[in-house]
Amino acid sequence: MTIYEQAQALQPYLAELQREFHEHPEPSRGEKETSARVLRELEKIGGWSIRTNVYGYGILADLQGGKPGKRVALRADMDALQITEESGLPYASRNPGLMHACGHDNHITMLLGAAKLLAQNKADIPGSVRLIFQPSEELSPHGGAKGMIAAGAMQDVDAVFGLHVWPGLPMGTFGTRAGALMAASDHFSVMVKGKSCHGAMPHLGCDAAVAGAQIVTALQSIVSRNVDPMKSAVITIGRLHSGTRYNIVAETCELEGTCRTFDPAVRMLCRDRLTHIVQNVAEAMGCECEVNYELGYNAVQNDPAMADYLLHTASELFGAEHAVRVPGPAMTAEDFAFYLQEAPGSFAWLGVDEPGKEVWPLHNCHLATPADILWRGSALFTQMVLNMK
């Protein structure tokens, strides 16, 4: 049987696994039962040399093939999001306030499917393969990839690959590109400190709410007036909180947001301009402020040869119409970027859009992915290992 046929035969097994993971989501740094379930499945499959409790609940599993060759790493993330599920699925989350709204339940399942297929075809593996089951991908800017790498996940690895389910691509379509695929993701927070007073006598205080509003407006000028129009950047203030009562001039104003870029020089420009603007606007308004800017995930930069290799393998397996070179990157982020700094590789999106069905975005409480993508992801992972020269 071909890998395509072997993977198709696994679909009922994979669908059952994915439903189990979907029903029991766990947050970043809390993937205890998810990790235990992955371990039980790997032990049931057999043949894998397994290391547990890697950077918390991470798992590394190695398999030596029957032929000489390279070591290929395959990665899946395991954590869920703090979202109350409203998908209506019969296997919806049983853990209140938590949901696999980013599709990591699919990623775990596809990698376990690859584990089964690779064990069945061990003699044909040229070199060896390492599976990386990673915790805390959603914990930006302190995701789990760096911790897994520090613990040896990428030691002696020659190539690394990962997949992410993707609304916006047709079901079963693999999409990637050379170079930037996803953005660098930074986090910033600002605390503006003023002086409270009666709302009817604002001249006796210093209004932190007004200063905060001015800061929000002023920050919009960074992308429009400081960044080269031919380059991409996004600055979003996602949280603003100020004041305690309608008739009291606010003493403090808290802002929190994210900056997304691809070019390292643009990234530093945004950081420096943001800090400068916040400090000076606060001072001009008579307030003090504290700025905390954290560099988070780097941009996902695919190796051109490895991106081509992934698409070529997908085309051979599923047909050219199911392997697409996406025209541009997304402003979303992924800490898979750090694996790509250790070895050449490629990250890719796996489409989940079904004809005639409403498309829900990632991180949405209604997200539901088609089960038929699972065997496809497992097949691609496996074939990329077997074809690696």
PDB file of C-alpha atoms in Angstrom, residues 13-128:
ATOM      1  CA  TYR A  13      -8.709   6.191  14.110  1.00  0.00           C
ATOM      2  CA  LEU A  14      -7.594   9.783  13.585  1.00  0.00           C
ATOM      3  CA  ALA A  15     -11.121  11.197  13.750  1.00  0.00           C
ATOM      4  CA  GLU A  16     -11.674   9.487  17.097  1.00  0.00           C
ATOM      5  CA  LEU A  17      -8.377  10.830  18.444  1.00  0.00           C
ATOM      6  CA  GLN A  18      -9.126  14.388  17.320  1.00  0.00           C
ATOM      7  CA  ARG A  19     -12.532  14.356  18.953  1.00  0.00           C
ATOM      8  CA  GLU A  20     -10.972  13.183  22.205  1.00  0.00           C
ATOM      9  CA  PHE A  21      -8.409  15.984  22.158  1.00  0.00           C
ATOM     10  CA  HIS A  22     -11.077  18.522  21.184  1.00  0.00           C
ATOM     11  CA  GLU A  23     -13.267  17.515  24.121  1.00  0.00           C
ATOM     12  CA  HIS A  24     -10.454  17.974  26.639  1.00  0.00           C
ATOM     13  CA  PRO A  25      -8.595  21.222  25.870  1.00  0.00           C
ATOM     14  CA  GLU A  26      -5.951  22.470  28.291  1.00  0.00           C
ATOM     15  CA  PRO A  27      -4.285  25.890  28.573  1.00  0.00           C
ATOM     16  CA  SER A  28      -0.658  26.827  27.981  1.00  0.00           C
ATOM     17  CA  ARG A  29       1.594  25.310  30.665  1.00  0.00           C
ATOM     18  CA  GLY A  30      -1.309  23.116  31.733  1.00  0.00           C
ATOM     19  CA  GLU A  31      -1.269  20.391  29.036  1.00  0.00           C
ATOM     20  CA  LYS A  32      -0.889  17.588  31.585  1.00  0.00           C
ATOM     21  CA  GLU A  33      -3.633  15.220  30.413  1.00  0.00           C
ATOM     22  CA  THR A  34      -3.062  16.038  26.729  1.00  0.00           C
ATOM     23  CA  SER A  35       0.597  15.106  27.107  1.00  0.00           C
ATOM     24  CA  ALA A  36      -0.300  11.935  28.992  1.00  0.00           C
ATOM     25  CA  ARG A  37      -2.705  10.934  26.217  1.00  0.00           C
ATOM     26  CA  VAL A  38      -0.038  11.543  23.557  1.00  0.00           C
ATOM     27  CA  LEU A  39       2.390   9.407  25.552  1.00  0.00           C
ATOM     28  CA  ARG A  40      -0.076   6.527  25.854  1.00  0.00           C
ATOM     29  CA  GLU A  41      -0.652   6.581  22.106  1.00  0.00           C
ATOM     30  CA  LEU A  42       3.066   6.650  21.285  1.00  0.00           C
ATOM     31  CA  GLU A  43       3.670   3.720  23.636  1.00  0.00           C
ATOM     32  CA  LYS A  44       0.784   1.843  22.021  1.00  0.00           C
ATOM     33  CA  ILE A  45       2.247   2.458  18.549  1.00  0.00           C
ATOM     34  CA  GLY A  46       5.641   1.229  19.758  1.00  0.00           C
ATOM     35  CA  GLY A  47       9.149   1.604  18.399  1.00  0.00           C
ATOM     36  CA  TRP A  48       9.650   5.215  19.463  1.00  0.00           C
ATOM     37  CA  SER A  49      12.304   6.363  21.915  1.00  0.00           C
ATOM     38  CA  ILE A  50      10.360   8.811  24.072  1.00  0.00           C
ATOM     39  CA  ARG A  51      11.401  11.650  26.346  1.00  0.00           C
ATOM     40  CA  THR A  52       8.685  13.254  28.485  1.00  0.00           C
ATOM     41  CA  ASN A  53       8.336  16.363  30.673  1.00  0.00           C
ATOM     42  CA  VAL A  54      10.381  18.448  28.252  1.00  0.00           C
ATOM     43  CA  TYR A  55       9.937  22.112  29.138  1.00  0.00           C
ATOM     44  CA  GLY A  56       6.880  21.280  31.182  1.00  0.00           C
ATOM     45  CA  TYR A  57       4.607  18.839  29.381  1.00  0.00           C
ATOM     46  CA  GLY A  58       6.485  18.620  26.089  1.00  0.00           C
ATOM     47  CA  ILE A  59       7.360  15.280  24.476  1.00  0.00           C
ATOM     48  CA  LEU A  60      10.201  14.333  22.133  1.00  0.00           C
ATOM     49  CA  ALA A  61      10.018  11.009  20.290  1.00  0.00           C
ATOM     50  CA  ASP A  62      12.753   9.571  18.059  1.00  0.00           C
ATOM     51  CA  LEU A  63      12.720   6.755  15.518  1.00  0.00           C
ATOM     52  CA  GLN A  64      15.757   5.412  13.692  1.00  0.00           C
ATOM     53  CA  GLY A  65      15.098   4.349  10.128  1.00  0.00           C
ATOM     54  CA  GLY A  66      16.445   1.404   8.217  1.00  0.00           C
ATOM     55  CA  LYS A  67      18.596   3.452   5.839  1.00  0.00           C
ATOM     56  CA  PRO A  68      21.302   6.099   6.247  1.00  0.00           C
ATOM     57  CA  GLY A  69      20.181   9.668   5.890  1.00  0.00           C
ATOM     58  CA  LYS A  70      19.183  12.900   7.603  1.00  0.00           C
ATOM     59  CA  ARG A  71      17.271  13.602  10.793  1.00  0.00           C
ATOM     60  CA  VAL A  72      13.909  15.257  10.120  1.00  0.00           C
ATOM     61  CA  ALA A  73      11.881  16.909  12.875  1.00  0.00           C
ATOM     62  CA  LEU A  74       8.082  17.255  12.775  1.00  0.00           C
ATOM     63  CA  ARG A  75       6.291  19.498  15.246  1.00  0.00           C
ATOM     64  CA  ALA A  76       2.771  19.857  16.674  1.00  0.00           C
ATOM     65  CA  ASP A  77       1.544  22.260  19.375  1.00  0.00           C
ATOM     66  CA  MET A  78      -0.773  21.052  22.140  1.00  0.00           C
ATOM     67  CA  ASP A  79      -2.319  23.970  24.066  1.00  0.00           C
ATOM     68  CA  ALA A  80      -5.802  25.453  23.768  1.00  0.00           C
ATOM     69  CA  LEU A  81      -7.268  28.935  24.204  1.00  0.00           C
ATOM     70  CA  GLN A  82      -9.308  30.634  26.933  1.00  0.00           C
ATOM     71  CA  ILE A  83     -12.488  30.699  24.837  1.00  0.00           C
ATOM     72  CA  THR A  84     -15.936  29.338  25.679  1.00  0.00           C
ATOM     73  CA  GLU A  85     -16.905  27.034  22.811  1.00  0.00           C
ATOM     74  CA  GLU A  86     -20.151  27.674  20.926  1.00  0.00           C
ATOM     75  CA  SER A  87     -19.576  25.365  17.948  1.00  0.00           C
ATOM     76  CA  GLY A  88     -22.514  23.073  18.721  1.00  0.00           C
ATOM     77  CA  LEU A  89     -20.336  20.044  18.001  1.00  0.00           C
ATOM     78  CA  PRO A  90     -21.334  16.792  19.726  1.00  0.00           C
ATOM     79  CA  TYR A  91     -17.739  16.578  20.930  1.00  0.00           C
ATOM     80  CA  ALA A  92     -17.465  20.206  22.081  1.00  0.00           C
ATOM     81  CA  SER A  93     -15.163  21.142  24.928  1.00  0.00           C
ATOM     82  CA  ARG A  94     -15.970  19.681  28.314  1.00  0.00           C
ATOM     83  CA  ASN A  95     -13.581  22.054  30.051  1.00  0.00           C
ATOM     84  CA  PRO A  96     -15.413  25.347  30.801  1.00  0.00           C
ATOM     85  CA  GLY A  97     -13.797  28.419  29.321  1.00  0.00           C
ATOM     86  CA  LEU A  98     -11.308  26.462  27.215  1.00  0.00           C
ATOM     87  CA  MET A  99     -11.440  25.482  23.542  1.00  0.00           C
ATOM     88  CA  HIS A 100      -9.183  24.210  20.785  1.00  0.00           C
ATOM     89  CA  ALA A 101     -10.090  27.307  18.773  1.00  0.00           C
ATOM     90  CA  CYS A 102      -6.740  27.385  16.959  1.00  0.00           C
ATOM     91  CA  GLY A 103      -6.884  23.794  15.747  1.00  0.00           C
ATOM     92  CA  HIS A 104      -4.077  22.356  17.836  1.00  0.00           C
ATOM     93  CA  ASP A 105      -6.201  19.257  18.437  1.00  0.00           C
ATOM     94  CA  ASN A 106      -5.818  18.614  14.696  1.00  0.00           C
ATOM     95  CA  HIS A 107      -2.062  19.183  14.826  1.00  0.00           C
ATOM     96  CA  ILE A 108      -1.578  16.667  17.656  1.00  0.00           C
ATOM     97  CA  THR A 109      -3.707  14.120  15.848  1.00  0.00           C
ATOM     98  CA  MET A 110      -1.948  14.496  12.497  1.00  0.00           C
ATOM     99  CA  LEU A 111       1.453  14.047  14.136  1.00  0.00           C
ATOM    100  CA  LEU A 112       0.283  10.942  15.983  1.00  0.00           C
ATOM    101  CA  GLY A 113      -0.998   9.614  12.661  1.00  0.00           C
ATOM    102  CA  ALA A 114       2.448  10.239  11.200  1.00  0.00           C
ATOM    103  CA  ALA A 115       3.974   8.433  14.190  1.00  0.00           C
ATOM    104  CA  LYS A 116       1.901   5.369  13.340  1.00  0.00           C
ATOM    105  CA  LEU A 117       2.683   5.494   9.621  1.00  0.00           C
ATOM    106  CA  LEU A 118       6.404   6.051  10.183  1.00  0.00           C
ATOM    107  CA  ALA A 119       6.596   3.141  12.617  1.00  0.00           C
ATOM    108  CA  GLN A 120       4.887   0.938  10.012  1.00  0.00           C
ATOM    109  CA  ASN A 121       7.410   2.040   7.385  1.00  0.00           C
ATOM    110  CA  LYS A 122      10.483   2.211   9.616  1.00  0.00           C
ATOM    111  CA  ALA A 123      12.666   0.173   7.269  1.00  0.00           C
ATOM    112  CA  ASP A 124      12.144   2.708   4.476  1.00  0.00           C
ATOM    113  CA  ILE A 125      13.079   5.794   6.508  1.00  0.00           C
ATOM    114  CA  PRO A 126      16.362   7.316   5.293  1.00  0.00           C
ATOM    115  CA  GLY A 127      17.974   8.457   8.533  1.00  0.00           C
ATOM    116  CA  SER A 128      15.778   9.229  11.509  1.00  0.00           C
TER     117      SER A 128
END
